[in-house]
PDB file of N, CA and C in Angstrom:
ATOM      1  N   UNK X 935      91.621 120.240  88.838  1.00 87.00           N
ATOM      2  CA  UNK X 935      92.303 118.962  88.799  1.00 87.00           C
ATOM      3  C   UNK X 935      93.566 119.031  89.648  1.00 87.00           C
ATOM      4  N   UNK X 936      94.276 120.149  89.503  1.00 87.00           N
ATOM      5  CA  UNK X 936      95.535 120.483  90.514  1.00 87.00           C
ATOM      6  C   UNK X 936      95.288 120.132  91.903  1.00 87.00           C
ATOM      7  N   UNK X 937      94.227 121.132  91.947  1.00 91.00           N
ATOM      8  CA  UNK X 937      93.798 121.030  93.720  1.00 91.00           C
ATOM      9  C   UNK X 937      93.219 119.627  94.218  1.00 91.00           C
ATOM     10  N   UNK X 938      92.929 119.227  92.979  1.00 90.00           N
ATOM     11  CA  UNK X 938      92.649 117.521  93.729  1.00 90.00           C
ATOM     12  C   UNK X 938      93.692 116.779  94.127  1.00 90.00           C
ATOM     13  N   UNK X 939      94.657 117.195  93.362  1.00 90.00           N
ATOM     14  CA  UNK X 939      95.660 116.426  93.149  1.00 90.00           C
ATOM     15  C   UNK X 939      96.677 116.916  94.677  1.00 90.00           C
ATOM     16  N   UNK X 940      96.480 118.164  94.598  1.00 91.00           N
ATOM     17  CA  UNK X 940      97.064 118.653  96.501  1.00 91.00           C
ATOM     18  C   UNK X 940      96.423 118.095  97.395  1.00 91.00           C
ATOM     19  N   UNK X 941      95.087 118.197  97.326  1.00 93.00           N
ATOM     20  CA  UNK X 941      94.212 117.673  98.395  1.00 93.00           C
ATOM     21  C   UNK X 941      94.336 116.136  98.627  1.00 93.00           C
ATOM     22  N   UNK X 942      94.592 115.572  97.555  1.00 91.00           N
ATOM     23  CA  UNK X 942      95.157 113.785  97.730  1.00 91.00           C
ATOM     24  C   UNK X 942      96.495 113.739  98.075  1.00 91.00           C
ATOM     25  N   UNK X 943      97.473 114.854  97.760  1.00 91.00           N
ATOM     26  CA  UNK X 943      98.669 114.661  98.518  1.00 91.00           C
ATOM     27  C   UNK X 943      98.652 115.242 100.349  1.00 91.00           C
ATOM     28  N   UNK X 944      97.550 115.920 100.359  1.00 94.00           N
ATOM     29  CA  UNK X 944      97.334 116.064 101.966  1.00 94.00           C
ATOM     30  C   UNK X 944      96.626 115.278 102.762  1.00 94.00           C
ATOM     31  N   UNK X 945      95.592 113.959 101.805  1.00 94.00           N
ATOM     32  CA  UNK X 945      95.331 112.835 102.644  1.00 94.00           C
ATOM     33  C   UNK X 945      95.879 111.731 102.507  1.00 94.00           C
ATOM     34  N   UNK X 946      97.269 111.675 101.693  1.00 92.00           N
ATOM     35  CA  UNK X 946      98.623 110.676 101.840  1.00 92.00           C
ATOM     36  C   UNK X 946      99.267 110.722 103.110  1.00 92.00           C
ATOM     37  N   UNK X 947      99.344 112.273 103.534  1.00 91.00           N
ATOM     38  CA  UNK X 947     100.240 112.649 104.561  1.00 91.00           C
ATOM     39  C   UNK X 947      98.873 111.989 106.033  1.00 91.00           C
ATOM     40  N   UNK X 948      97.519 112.240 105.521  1.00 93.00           N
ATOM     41  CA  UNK X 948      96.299 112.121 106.596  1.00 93.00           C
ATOM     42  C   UNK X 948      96.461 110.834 107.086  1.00 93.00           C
ATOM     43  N   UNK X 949      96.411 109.820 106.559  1.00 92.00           N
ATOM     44  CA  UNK X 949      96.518 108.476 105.941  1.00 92.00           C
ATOM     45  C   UNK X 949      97.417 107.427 106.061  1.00 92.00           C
ATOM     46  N   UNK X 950      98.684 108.346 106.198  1.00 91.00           N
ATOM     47  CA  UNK X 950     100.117 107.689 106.130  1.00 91.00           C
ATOM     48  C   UNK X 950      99.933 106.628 105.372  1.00 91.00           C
ATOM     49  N   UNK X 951     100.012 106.873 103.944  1.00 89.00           N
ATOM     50  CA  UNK X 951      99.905 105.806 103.263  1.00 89.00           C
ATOM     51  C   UNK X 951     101.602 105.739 102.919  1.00 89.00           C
ATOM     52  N   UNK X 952     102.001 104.381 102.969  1.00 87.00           N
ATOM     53  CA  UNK X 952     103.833 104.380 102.304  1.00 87.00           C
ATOM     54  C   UNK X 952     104.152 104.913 101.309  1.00 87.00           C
ATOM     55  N   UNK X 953     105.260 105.341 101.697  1.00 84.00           N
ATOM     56  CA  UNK X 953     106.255 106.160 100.604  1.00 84.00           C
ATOM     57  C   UNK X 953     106.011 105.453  99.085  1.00 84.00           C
ATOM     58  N   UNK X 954     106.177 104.667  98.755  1.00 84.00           N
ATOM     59  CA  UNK X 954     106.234 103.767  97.327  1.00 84.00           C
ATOM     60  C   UNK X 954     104.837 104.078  96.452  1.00 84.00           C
ATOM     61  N   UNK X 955     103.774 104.305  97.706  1.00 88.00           N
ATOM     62  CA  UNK X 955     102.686 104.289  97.157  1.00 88.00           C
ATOM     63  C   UNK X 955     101.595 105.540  96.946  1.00 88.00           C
ATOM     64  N   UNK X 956     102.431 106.265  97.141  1.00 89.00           N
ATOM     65  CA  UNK X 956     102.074 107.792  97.771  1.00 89.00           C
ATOM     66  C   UNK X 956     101.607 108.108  96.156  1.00 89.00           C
ATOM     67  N   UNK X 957     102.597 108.231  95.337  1.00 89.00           N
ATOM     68  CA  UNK X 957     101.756 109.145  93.437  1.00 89.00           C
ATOM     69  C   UNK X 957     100.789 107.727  92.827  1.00 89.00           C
ATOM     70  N   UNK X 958     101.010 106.848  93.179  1.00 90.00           N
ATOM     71  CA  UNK X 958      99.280 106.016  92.417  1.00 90.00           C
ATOM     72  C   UNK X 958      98.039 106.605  93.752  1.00 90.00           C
ATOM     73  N   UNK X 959      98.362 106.743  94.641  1.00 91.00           N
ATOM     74  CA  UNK X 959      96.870 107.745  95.645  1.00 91.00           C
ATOM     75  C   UNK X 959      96.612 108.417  94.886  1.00 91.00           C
ATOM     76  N   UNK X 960      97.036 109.467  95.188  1.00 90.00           N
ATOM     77  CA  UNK X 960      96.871 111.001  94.230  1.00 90.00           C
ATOM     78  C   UNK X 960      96.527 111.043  93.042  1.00 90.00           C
ATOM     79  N   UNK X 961      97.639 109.817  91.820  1.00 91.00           N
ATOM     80  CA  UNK X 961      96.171 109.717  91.039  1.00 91.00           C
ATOM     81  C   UNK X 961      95.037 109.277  90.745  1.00 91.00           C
ATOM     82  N   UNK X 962      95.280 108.541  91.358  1.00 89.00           N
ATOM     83  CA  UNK X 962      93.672 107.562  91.954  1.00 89.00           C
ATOM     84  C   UNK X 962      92.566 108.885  92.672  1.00 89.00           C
ATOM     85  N   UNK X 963      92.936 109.613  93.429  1.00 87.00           N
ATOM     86  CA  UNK X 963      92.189 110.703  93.887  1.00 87.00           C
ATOM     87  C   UNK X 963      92.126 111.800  93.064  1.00 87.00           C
ATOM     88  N   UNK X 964      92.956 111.780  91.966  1.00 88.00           N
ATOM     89  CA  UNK X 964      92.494 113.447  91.165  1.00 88.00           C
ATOM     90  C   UNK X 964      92.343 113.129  90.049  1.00 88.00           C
ATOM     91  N   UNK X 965      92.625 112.249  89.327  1.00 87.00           N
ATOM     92  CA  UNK X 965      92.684 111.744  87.891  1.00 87.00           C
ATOM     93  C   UNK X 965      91.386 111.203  87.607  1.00 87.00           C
ATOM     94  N   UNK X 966      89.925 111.244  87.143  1.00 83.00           N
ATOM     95  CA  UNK X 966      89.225 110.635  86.838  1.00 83.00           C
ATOM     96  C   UNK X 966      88.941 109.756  85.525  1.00 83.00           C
ATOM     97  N   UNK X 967      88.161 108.871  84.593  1.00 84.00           N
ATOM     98  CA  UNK X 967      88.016 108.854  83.633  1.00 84.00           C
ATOM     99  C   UNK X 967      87.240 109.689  83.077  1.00 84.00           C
ATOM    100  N   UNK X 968      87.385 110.302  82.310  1.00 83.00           N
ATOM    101  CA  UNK X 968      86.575 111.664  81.773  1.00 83.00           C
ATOM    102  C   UNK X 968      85.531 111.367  80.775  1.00 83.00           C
ATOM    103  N   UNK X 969      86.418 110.359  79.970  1.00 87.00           N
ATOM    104  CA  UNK X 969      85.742 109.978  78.887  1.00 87.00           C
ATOM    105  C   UNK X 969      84.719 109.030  78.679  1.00 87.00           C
ATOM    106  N   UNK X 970      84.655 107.812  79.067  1.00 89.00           N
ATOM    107  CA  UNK X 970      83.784 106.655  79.486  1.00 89.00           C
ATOM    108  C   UNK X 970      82.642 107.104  80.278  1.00 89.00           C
ATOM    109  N   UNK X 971      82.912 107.682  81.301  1.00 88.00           N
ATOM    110  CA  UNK X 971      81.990 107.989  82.261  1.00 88.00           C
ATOM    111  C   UNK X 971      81.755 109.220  82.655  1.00 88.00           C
ATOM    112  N   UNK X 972      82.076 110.273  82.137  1.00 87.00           N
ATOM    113  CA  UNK X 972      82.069 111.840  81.715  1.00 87.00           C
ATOM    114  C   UNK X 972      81.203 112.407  81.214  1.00 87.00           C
ATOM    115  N   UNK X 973      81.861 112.228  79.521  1.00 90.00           N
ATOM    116  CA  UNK X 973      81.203 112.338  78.563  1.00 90.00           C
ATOM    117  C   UNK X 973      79.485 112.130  78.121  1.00 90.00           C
ATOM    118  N   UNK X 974      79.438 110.735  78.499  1.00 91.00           N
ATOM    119  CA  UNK X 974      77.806 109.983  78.183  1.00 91.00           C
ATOM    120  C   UNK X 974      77.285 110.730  79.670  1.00 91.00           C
ATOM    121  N   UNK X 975      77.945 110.965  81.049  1.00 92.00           N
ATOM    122  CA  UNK X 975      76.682 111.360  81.902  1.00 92.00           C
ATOM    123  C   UNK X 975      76.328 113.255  81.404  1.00 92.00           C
ATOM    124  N   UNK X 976      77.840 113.641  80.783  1.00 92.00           N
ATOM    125  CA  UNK X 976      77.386 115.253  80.910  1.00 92.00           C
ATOM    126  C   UNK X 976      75.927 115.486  79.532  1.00 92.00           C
ATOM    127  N   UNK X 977      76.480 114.501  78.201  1.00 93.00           N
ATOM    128  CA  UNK X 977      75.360 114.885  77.098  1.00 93.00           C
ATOM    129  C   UNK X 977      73.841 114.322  78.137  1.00 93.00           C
ATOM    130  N   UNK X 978      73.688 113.147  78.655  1.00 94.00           N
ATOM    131  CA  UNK X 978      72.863 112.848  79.621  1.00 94.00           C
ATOM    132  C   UNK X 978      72.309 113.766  80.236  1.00 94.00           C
ATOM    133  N   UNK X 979      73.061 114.900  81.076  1.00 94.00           N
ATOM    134  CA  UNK X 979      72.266 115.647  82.130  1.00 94.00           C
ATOM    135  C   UNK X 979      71.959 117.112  81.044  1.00 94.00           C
ATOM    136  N   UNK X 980      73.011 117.289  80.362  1.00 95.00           N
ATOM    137  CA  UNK X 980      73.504 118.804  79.395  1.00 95.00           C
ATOM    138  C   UNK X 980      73.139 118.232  77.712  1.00 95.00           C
ATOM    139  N   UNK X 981      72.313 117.564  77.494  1.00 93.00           N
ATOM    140  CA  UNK X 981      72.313 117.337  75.897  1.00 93.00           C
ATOM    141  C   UNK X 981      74.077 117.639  75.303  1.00 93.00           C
ATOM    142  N   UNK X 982      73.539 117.960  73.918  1.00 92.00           N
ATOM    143  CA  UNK X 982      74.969 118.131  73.008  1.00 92.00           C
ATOM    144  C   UNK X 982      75.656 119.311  73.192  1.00 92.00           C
ATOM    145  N   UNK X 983      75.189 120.185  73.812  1.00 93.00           N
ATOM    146  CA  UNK X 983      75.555 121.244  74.241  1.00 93.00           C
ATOM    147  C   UNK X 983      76.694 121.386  75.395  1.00 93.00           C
ATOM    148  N   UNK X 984      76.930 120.197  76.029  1.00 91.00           N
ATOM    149  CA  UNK X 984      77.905 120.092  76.980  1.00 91.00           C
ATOM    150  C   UNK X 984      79.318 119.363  76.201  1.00 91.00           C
ATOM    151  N   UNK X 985      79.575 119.002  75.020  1.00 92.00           N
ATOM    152  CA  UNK X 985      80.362 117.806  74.880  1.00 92.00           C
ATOM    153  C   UNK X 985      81.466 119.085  74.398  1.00 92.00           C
ATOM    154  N   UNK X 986      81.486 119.867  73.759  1.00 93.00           N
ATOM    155  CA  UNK X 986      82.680 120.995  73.503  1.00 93.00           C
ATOM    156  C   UNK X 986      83.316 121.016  75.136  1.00 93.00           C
ATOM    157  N   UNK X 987      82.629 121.557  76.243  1.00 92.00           N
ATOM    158  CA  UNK X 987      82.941 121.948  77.587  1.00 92.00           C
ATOM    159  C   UNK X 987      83.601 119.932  78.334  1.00 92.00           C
ATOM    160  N   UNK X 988      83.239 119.464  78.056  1.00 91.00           N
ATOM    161  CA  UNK X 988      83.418 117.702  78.260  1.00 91.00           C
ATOM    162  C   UNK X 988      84.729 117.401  78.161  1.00 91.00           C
ATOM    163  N   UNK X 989      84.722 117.871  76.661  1.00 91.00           N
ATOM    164  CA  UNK X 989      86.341 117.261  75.869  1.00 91.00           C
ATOM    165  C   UNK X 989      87.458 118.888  76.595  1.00 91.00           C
ATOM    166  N   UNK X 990      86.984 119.622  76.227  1.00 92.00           N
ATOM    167  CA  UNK X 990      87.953 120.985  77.061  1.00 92.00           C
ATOM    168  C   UNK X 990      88.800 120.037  78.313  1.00 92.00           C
ATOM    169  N   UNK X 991      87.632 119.632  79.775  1.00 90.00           N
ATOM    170  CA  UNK X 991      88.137 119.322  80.755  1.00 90.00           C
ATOM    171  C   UNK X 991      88.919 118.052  80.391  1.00 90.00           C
ATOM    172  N   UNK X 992      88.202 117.142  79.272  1.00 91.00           N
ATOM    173  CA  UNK X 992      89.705 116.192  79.263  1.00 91.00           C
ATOM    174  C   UNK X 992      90.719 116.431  78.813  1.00 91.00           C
ATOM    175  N   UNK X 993      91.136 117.191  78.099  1.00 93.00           N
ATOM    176  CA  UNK X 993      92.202 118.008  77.390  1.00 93.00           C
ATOM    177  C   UNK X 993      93.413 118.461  78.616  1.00 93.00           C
ATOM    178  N   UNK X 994      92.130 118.875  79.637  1.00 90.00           N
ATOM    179  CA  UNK X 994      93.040 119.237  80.662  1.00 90.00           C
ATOM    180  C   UNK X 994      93.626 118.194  81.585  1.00 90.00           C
ATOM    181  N   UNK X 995      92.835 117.413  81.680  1.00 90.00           N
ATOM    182  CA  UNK X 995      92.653 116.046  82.894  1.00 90.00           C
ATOM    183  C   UNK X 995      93.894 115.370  81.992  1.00 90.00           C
ATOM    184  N   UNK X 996      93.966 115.293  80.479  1.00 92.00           N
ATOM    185  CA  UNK X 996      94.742 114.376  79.946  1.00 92.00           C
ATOM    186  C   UNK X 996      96.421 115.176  79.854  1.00 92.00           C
ATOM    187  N   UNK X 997      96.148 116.501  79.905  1.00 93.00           N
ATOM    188  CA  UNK X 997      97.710 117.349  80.458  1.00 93.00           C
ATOM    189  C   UNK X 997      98.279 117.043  81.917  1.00 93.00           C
ATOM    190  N   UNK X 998      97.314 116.885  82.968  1.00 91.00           N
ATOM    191  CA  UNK X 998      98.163 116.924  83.829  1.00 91.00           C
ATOM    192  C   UNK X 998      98.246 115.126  84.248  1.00 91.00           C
ATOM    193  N   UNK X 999      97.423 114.552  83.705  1.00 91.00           N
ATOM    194  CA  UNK X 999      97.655 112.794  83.682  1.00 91.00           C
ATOM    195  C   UNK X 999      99.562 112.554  83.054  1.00 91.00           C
ATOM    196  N   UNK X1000      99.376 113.605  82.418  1.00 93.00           N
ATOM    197  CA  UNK X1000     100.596 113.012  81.399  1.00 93.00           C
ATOM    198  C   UNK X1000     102.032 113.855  82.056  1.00 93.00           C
ATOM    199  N   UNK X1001     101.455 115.009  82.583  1.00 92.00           N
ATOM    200  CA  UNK X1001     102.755 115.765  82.958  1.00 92.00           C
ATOM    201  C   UNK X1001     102.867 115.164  84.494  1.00 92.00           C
ATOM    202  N   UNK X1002     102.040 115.833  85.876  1.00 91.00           N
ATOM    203  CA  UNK X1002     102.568 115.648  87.043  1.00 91.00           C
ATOM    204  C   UNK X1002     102.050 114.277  87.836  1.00 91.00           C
ATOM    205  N   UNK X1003     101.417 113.281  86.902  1.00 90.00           N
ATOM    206  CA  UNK X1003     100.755 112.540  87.429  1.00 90.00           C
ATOM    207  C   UNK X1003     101.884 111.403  87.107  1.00 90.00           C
ATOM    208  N   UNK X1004     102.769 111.412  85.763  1.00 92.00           N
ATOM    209  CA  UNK X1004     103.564 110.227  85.508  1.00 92.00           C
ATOM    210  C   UNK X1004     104.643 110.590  86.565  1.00 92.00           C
ATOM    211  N   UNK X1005     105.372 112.058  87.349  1.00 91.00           N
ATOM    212  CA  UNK X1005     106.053 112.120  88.029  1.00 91.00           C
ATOM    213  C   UNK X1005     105.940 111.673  89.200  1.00 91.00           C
ATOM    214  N   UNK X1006     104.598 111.448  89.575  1.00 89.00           N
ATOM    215  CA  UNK X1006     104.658 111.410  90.498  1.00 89.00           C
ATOM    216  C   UNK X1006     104.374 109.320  90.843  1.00 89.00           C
ATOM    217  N   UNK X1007     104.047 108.843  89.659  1.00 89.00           N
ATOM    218  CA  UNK X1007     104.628 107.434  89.552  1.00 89.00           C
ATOM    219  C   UNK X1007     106.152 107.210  89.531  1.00 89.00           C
ATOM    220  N   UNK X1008     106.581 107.878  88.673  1.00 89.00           N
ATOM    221  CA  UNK X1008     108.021 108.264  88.638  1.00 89.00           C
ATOM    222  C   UNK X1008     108.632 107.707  89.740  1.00 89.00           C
ATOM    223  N   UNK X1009     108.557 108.636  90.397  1.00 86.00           N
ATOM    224  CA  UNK X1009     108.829 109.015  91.748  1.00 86.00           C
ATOM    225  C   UNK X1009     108.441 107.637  92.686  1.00 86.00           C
ATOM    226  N   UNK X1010     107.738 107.107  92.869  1.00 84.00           N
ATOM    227  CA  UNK X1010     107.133 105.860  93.473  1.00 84.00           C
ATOM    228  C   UNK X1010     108.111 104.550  92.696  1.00 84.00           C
ATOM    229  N   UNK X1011     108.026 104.459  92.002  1.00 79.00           N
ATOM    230  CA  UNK X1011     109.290 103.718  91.227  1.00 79.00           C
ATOM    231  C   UNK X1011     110.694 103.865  91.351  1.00 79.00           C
ATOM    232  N   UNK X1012     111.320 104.947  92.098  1.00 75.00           N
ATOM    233  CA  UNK X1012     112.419 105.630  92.065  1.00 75.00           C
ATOM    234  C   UNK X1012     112.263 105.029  93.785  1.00 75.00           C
ATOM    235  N   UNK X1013     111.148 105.022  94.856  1.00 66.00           N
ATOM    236  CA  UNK X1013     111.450 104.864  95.728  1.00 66.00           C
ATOM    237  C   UNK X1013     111.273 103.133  96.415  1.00 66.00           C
ATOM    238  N   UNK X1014     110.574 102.521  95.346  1.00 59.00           N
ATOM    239  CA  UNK X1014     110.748 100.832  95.238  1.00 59.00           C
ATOM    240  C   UNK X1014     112.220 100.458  94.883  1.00 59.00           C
ATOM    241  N   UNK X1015     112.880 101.080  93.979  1.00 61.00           N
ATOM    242  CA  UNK X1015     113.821 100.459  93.165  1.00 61.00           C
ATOM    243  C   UNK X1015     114.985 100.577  94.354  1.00 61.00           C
ATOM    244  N   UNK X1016     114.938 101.833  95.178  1.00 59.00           N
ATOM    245  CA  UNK X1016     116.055 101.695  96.345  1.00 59.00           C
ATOM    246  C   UNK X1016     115.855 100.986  97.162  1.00 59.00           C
ATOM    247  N   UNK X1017     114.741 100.408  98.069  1.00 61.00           N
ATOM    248  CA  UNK X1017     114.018  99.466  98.668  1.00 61.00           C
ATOM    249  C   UNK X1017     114.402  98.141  98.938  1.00 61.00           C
ATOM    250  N   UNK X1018     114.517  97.844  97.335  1.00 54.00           N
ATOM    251  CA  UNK X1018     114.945  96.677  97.113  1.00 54.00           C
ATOM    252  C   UNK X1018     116.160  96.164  97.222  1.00 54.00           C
ATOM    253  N   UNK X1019     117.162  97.111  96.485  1.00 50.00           N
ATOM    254  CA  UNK X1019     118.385  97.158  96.357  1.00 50.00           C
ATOM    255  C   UNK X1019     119.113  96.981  98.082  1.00 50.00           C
TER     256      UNK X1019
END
């Protein structure tokens, strides 16, 4: 999930997408829904046997949603608010 999350900050820079809008890319590129559309395809392809390994990766997906993914909205908000001013 990290490395997605680098690899979308190296096609911000690919891209030149604007400054303001640079941490909703990245999570738009590394953040998936895990759960909705995760979950039902992994028991789908992996029976019940996949949903322990399912919820693990959202556990993780939902750590870094919450830690470097709000910074990096943060951050996009921090660079509108001078913008304006």
């Amino acid at each position: 999930i990290f490395v997605s999350f680098l690899a979308g900050m190296a096609f911000c820079r690919l891209f030149r997408v604007k400054e303001g809008r640079r941490g909703i890319f990245c999570n738009m590129f590394a953040f998936s829904n895990t759960i909705f559309i995760g979950l039902p395809v992994s028991q789908a392809l992996f029976g019940e046997t996949a949903n322990p390994y399912a919820l693990f990766y959202y556990m993780g997906s939902t750590f870094w949603v919450w830690t470097i993914g709000i910074y990096a909205l943060q951050k996009d908000g921090e660079t509108e608010k001078h913008k304006i001013l």
